[in-house]
Coordinates of C-alpha atoms and ligand atoms in Angstrom, one line a residue:
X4 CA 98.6 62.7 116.8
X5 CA 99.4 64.0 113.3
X6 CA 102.6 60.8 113.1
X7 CA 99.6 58.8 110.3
X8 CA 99.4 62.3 108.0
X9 CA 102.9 62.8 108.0
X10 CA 104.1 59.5 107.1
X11 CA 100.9 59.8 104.4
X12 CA 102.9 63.3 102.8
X13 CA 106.1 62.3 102.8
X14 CA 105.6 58.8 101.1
X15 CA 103.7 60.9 98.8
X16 CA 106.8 63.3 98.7
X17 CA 108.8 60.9 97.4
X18 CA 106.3 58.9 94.7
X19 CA 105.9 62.1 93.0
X20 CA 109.7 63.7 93.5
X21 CA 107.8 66.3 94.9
X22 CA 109.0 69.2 97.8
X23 CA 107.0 71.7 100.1
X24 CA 107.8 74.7 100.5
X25 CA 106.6 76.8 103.5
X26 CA 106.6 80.7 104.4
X27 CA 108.0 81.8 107.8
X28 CA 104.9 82.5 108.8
X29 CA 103.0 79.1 108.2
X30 CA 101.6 76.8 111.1
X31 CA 104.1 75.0 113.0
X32 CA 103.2 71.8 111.7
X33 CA 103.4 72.8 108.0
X34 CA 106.7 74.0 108.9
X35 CA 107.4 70.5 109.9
X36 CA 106.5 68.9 106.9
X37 CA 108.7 71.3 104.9
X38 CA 111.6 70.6 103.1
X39 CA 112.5 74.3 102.9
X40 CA 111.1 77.4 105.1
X41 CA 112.0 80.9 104.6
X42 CA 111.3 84.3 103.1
X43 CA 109.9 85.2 100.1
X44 CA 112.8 84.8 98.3
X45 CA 114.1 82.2 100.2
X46 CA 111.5 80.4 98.8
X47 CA 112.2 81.3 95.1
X48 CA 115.5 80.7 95.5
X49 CA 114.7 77.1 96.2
X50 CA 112.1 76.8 93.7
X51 CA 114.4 77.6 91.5
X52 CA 117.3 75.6 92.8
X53 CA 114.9 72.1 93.3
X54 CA 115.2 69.2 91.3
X55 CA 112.1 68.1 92.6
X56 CA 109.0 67.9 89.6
X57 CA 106.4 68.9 92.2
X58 CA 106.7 71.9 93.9
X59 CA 103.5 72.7 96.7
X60 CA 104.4 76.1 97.9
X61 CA 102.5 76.8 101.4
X62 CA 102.4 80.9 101.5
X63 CA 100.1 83.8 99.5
X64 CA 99.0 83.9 96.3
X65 CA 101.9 85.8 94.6
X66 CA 104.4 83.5 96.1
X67 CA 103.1 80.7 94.1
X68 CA 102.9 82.7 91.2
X69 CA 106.0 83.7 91.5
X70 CA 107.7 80.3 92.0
X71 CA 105.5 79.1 88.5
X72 CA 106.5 82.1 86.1
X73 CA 110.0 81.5 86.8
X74 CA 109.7 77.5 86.9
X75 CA 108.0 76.7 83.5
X76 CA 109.2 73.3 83.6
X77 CA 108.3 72.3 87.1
X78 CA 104.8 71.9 88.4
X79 CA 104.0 74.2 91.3
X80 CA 100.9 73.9 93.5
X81 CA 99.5 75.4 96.3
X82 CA 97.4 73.5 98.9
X83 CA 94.5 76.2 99.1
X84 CA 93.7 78.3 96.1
X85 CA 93.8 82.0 95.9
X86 CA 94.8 82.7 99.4
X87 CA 95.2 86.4 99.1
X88 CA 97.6 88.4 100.4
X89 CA 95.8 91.5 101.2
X90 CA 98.4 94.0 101.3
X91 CA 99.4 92.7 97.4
X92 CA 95.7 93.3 96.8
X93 CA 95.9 97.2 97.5
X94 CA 97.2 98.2 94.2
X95 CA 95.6 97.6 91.2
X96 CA 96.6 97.5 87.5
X97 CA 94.4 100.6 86.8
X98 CA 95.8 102.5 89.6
X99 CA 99.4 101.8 88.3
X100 CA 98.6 102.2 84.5
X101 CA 97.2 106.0 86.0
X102 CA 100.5 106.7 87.7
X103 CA 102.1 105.7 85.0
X104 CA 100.4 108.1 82.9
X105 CA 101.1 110.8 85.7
X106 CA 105.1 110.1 86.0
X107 CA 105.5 108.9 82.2
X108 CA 109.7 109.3 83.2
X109 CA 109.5 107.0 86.8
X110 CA 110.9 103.9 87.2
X111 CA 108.3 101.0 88.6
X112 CA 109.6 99.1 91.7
X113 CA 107.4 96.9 93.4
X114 CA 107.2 95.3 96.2
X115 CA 107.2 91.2 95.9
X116 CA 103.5 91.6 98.0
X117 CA 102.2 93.0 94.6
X118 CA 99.6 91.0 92.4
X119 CA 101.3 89.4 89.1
X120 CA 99.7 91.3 86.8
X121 CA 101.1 94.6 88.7
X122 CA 104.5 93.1 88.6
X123 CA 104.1 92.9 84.7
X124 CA 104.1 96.5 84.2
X125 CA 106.9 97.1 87.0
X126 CA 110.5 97.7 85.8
X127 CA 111.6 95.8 88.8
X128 CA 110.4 94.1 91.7
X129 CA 112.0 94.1 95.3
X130 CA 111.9 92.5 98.9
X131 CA 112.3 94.1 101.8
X132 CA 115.9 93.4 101.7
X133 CA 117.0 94.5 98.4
X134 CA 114.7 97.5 98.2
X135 CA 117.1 100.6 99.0
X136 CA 119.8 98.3 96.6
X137 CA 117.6 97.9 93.7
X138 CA 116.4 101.9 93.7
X139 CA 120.3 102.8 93.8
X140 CA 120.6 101.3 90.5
X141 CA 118.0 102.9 89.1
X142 CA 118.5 105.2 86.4
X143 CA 119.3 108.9 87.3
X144 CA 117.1 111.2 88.7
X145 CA 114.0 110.1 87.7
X146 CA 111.7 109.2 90.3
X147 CA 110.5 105.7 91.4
X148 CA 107.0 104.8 91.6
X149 CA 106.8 102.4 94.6
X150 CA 103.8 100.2 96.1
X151 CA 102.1 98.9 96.9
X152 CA 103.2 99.1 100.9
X153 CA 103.7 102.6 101.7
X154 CA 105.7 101.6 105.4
X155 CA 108.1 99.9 103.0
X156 CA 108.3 102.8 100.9
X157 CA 109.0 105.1 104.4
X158 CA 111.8 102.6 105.2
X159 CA 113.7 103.1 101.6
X160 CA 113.0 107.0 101.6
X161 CA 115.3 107.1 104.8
X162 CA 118.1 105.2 103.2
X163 CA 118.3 106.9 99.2
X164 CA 118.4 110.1 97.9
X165 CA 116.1 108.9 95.0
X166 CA 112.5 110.5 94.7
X167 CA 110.2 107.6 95.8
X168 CA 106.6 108.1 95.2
X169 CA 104.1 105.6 97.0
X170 CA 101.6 104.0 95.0
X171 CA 98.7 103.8 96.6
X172 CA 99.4 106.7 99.4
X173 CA 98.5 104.6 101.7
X174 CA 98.7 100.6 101.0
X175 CA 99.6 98.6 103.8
X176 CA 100.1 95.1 106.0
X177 CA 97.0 95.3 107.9
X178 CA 98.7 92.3 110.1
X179 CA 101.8 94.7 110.4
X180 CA 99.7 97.6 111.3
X181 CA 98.6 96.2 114.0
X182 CA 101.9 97.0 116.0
X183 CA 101.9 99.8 118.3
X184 CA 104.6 102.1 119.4
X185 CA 102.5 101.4 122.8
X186 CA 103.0 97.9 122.2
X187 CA 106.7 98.6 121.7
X188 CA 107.6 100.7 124.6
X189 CA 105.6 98.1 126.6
X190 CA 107.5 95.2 125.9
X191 CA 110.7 97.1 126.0
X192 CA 109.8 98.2 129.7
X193 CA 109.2 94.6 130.5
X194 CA 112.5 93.3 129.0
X195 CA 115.1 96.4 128.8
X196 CA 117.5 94.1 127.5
X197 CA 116.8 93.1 124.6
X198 CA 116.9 94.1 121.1
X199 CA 114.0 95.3 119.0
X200 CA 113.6 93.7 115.3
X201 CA 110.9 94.5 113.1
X202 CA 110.0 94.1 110.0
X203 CA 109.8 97.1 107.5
X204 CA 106.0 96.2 106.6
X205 CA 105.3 98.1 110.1
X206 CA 104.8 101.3 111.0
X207 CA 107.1 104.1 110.3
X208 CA 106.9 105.2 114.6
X209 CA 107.3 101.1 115.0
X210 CA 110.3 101.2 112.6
X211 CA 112.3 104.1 114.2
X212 CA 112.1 102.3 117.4
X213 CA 113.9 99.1 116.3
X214 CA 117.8 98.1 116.2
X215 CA 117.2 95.9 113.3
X216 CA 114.5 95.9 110.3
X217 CA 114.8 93.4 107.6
X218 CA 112.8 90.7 105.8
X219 CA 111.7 87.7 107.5
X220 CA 114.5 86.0 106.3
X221 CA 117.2 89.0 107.2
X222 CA 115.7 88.9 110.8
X223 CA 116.4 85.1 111.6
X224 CA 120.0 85.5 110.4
X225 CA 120.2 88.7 112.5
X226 CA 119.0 86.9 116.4
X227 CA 121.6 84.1 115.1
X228 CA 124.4 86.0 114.8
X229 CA 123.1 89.1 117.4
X230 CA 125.6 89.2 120.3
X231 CA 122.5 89.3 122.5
X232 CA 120.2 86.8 124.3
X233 CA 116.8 88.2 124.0
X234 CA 114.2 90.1 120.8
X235 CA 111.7 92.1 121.2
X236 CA 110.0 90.9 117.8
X237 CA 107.9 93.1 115.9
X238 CA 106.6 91.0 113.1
X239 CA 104.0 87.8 112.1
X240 CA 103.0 85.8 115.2
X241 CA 104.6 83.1 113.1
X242 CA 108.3 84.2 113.0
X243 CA 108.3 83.2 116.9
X244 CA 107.9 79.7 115.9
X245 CA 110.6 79.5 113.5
X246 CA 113.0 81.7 115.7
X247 CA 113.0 79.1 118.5
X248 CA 113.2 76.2 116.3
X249 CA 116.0 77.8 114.3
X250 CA 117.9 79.4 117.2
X251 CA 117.3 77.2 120.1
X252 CA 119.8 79.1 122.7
X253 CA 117.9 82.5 122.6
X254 CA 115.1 84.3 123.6
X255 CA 112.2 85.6 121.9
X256 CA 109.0 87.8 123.0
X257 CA 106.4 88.5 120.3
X258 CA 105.9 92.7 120.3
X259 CA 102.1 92.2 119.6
X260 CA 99.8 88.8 119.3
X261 CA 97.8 90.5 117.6
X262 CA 99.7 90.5 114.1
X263 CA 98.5 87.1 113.1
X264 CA 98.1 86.4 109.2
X265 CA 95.3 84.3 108.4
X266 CA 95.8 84.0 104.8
X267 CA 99.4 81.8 105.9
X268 CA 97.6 79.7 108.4
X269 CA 95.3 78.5 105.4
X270 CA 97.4 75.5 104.6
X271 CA 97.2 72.6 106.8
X272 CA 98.5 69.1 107.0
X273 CA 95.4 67.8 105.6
X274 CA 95.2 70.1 102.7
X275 CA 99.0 69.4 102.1
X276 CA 98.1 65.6 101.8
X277 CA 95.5 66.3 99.2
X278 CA 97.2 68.8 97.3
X279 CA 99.9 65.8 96.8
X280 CA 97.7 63.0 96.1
X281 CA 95.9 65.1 93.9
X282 CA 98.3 67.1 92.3
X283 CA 96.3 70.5 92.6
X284 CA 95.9 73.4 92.7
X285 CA 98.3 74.1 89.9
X286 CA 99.6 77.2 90.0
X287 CA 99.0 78.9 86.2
X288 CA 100.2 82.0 85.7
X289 CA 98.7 83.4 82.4
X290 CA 101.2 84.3 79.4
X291 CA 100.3 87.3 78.9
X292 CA 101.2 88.8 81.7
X293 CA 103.8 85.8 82.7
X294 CA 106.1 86.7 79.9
X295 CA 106.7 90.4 81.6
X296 CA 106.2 89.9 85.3
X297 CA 109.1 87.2 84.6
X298 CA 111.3 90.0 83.5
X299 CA 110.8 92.5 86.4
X300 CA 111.4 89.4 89.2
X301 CA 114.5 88.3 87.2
X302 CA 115.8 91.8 87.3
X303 CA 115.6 91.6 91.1
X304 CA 117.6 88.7 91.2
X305 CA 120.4 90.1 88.8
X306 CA 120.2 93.4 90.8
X307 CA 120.5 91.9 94.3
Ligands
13P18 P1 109.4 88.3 103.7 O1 109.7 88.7 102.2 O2 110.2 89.2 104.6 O3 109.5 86.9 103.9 O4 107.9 88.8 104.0 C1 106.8 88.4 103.3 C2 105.6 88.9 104.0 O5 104.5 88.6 103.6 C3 105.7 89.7 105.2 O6 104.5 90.1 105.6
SF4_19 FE1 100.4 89.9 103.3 FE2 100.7 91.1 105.6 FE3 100.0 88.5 105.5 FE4 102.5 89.3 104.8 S1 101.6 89.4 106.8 S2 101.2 87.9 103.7 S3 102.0 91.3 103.8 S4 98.8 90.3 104.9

């Protein structure tokens, strides 16, 4: 059904050099069309690494962003404009400049989910992944202000010894927070065999239940090489997709579907083809805040 639109994008794809780039989490048929899926930082990594000119990044607003402070030279777009991620939402620059004020000798380390402009003022930003890593290196005893995800923030308390105060108190996945313990000791009863994997955006009670928690990314890698057949997974609706393209010979039970993200599902394969043929919407990070959010992402890589 969709054979016309494909064959539409990726003559397109290769008149303008271009390359998509899809979140974990997009629709299966975005995922398709991509040239690379992955994390967060999978997909920097690749925006980065491209030679294409035009990049179209399917994901949230800060993963766009993102990809364009750190590719000057390349043009990035994203299918759908300002497609939210409401967890990055939940801090705001005035909140931050206040605990700021409050901790004058705290390090910043935010999450990647984090608006740009927050990012700017950080001293570093993390992933899931490199979290507990990154708030090792920081200096000495002072204190880390981290946000804006405070389940995050429970999952890196448990693994440093470093003061970590979370800004907001409370910001969170509201897709994440969907996932029960009930939900958990439910599909555990029904499949006592397999292993639990969640992602850190959940619940702390969700988190202490699992036998692995790692970024969307960290979890795919983990089911490949598990010596086990079957995952429980707590995460995005979305992962399931990729898990059963990626590894075929195993398998997976969503914890909850429930925890579906409808900012990711706003690309589709029509929007894709329009964003190519008409080269939009270009992703502009101002400078003012470019210059200085560039910084605290690049510090992530070199730290991680
Ligand atoms: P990852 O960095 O693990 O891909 O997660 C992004 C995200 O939005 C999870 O909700
Ligand atoms: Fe944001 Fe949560 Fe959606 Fe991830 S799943 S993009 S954190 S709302």
């Amino acid at each position: 059904m969709n054979t016309k639109i494909i064959e539409r994008i990726e003559r397109l794809k290769r008149e303008k050099n271009a390359i998509i780039l899809a979140h974990n989490y997009e629709r299966p048929e975005v995922v398709d069309v991509a040239d690379v899926t992955g994390g967060s930082i999978g997909l920097l990594t690749a925006a980065m690494e491209t030679s294409a000119d035009l990049i179209v990044i399917c994901g949230v607003d800060f993963m766009g962003e993102t990809a364009a402070l750190l590719n000057p030279d390349k043009k990035v777009i994203a299918p759908v404009k300002n497609v939210v991620c409401p967890l990055a939402r939940q801090l705001t620059k005035k909140e931050l400049l206040d605990a700021k004020r409050k901790y004058p000798d705290a390090n910043v380390l935010l999450y990647m989910n984090s608006s740009t402009e927050t990012k700017a003022l950080a001293d570093c930003v993390c992933t899931a992944g490199n979290a507990v890593r990154i708030a090792e290196t920081m200096d000495g005893s002072s204190p880390i202000l981290f946000g804006p995800d405070h389940a995050l923030s429970y999952y890196v308390t448990k693994r440093t010894a470093k003061e970590i105060i979370s800004i907001p108190d409370h910001g969170m996945c509201p897709v994440h927070h969907k996932i029960t313990v009930k939900d958990i000791l439910k599909a555990k009863a029904a499949h006592p065999g397999a292993k639990i994997v969640a992602h850190p955006e959940c619940n702390p009670e969700v988190q202490d239940h699992a036998d692995y928690l790692g970024t969307t990314g960290g979890m795919l890698k983990f089911c490949a090489d598990a010596d086990a057949a079957e995952f429980l997974i707590a995460d995005e609706v979305g992962l399931i997709n990729i898990l059963e393209k990626q590894v075929p010979n195993k398998i997976f039970y969503p914890v909850s579907n429930t925890a579906f993200c409808r900012a990711m599902k706003k690309p589709t394969l029509v929007k894709i083809e329009e964003a190519l043929e008409n080269e939009r919407y270009e992703v502009v990070v101002p400078r003012e805040i470019a210059v200085d959010a560039r910084i605290a992402v690049e510090r992530m890589f070199k730290c991680s």
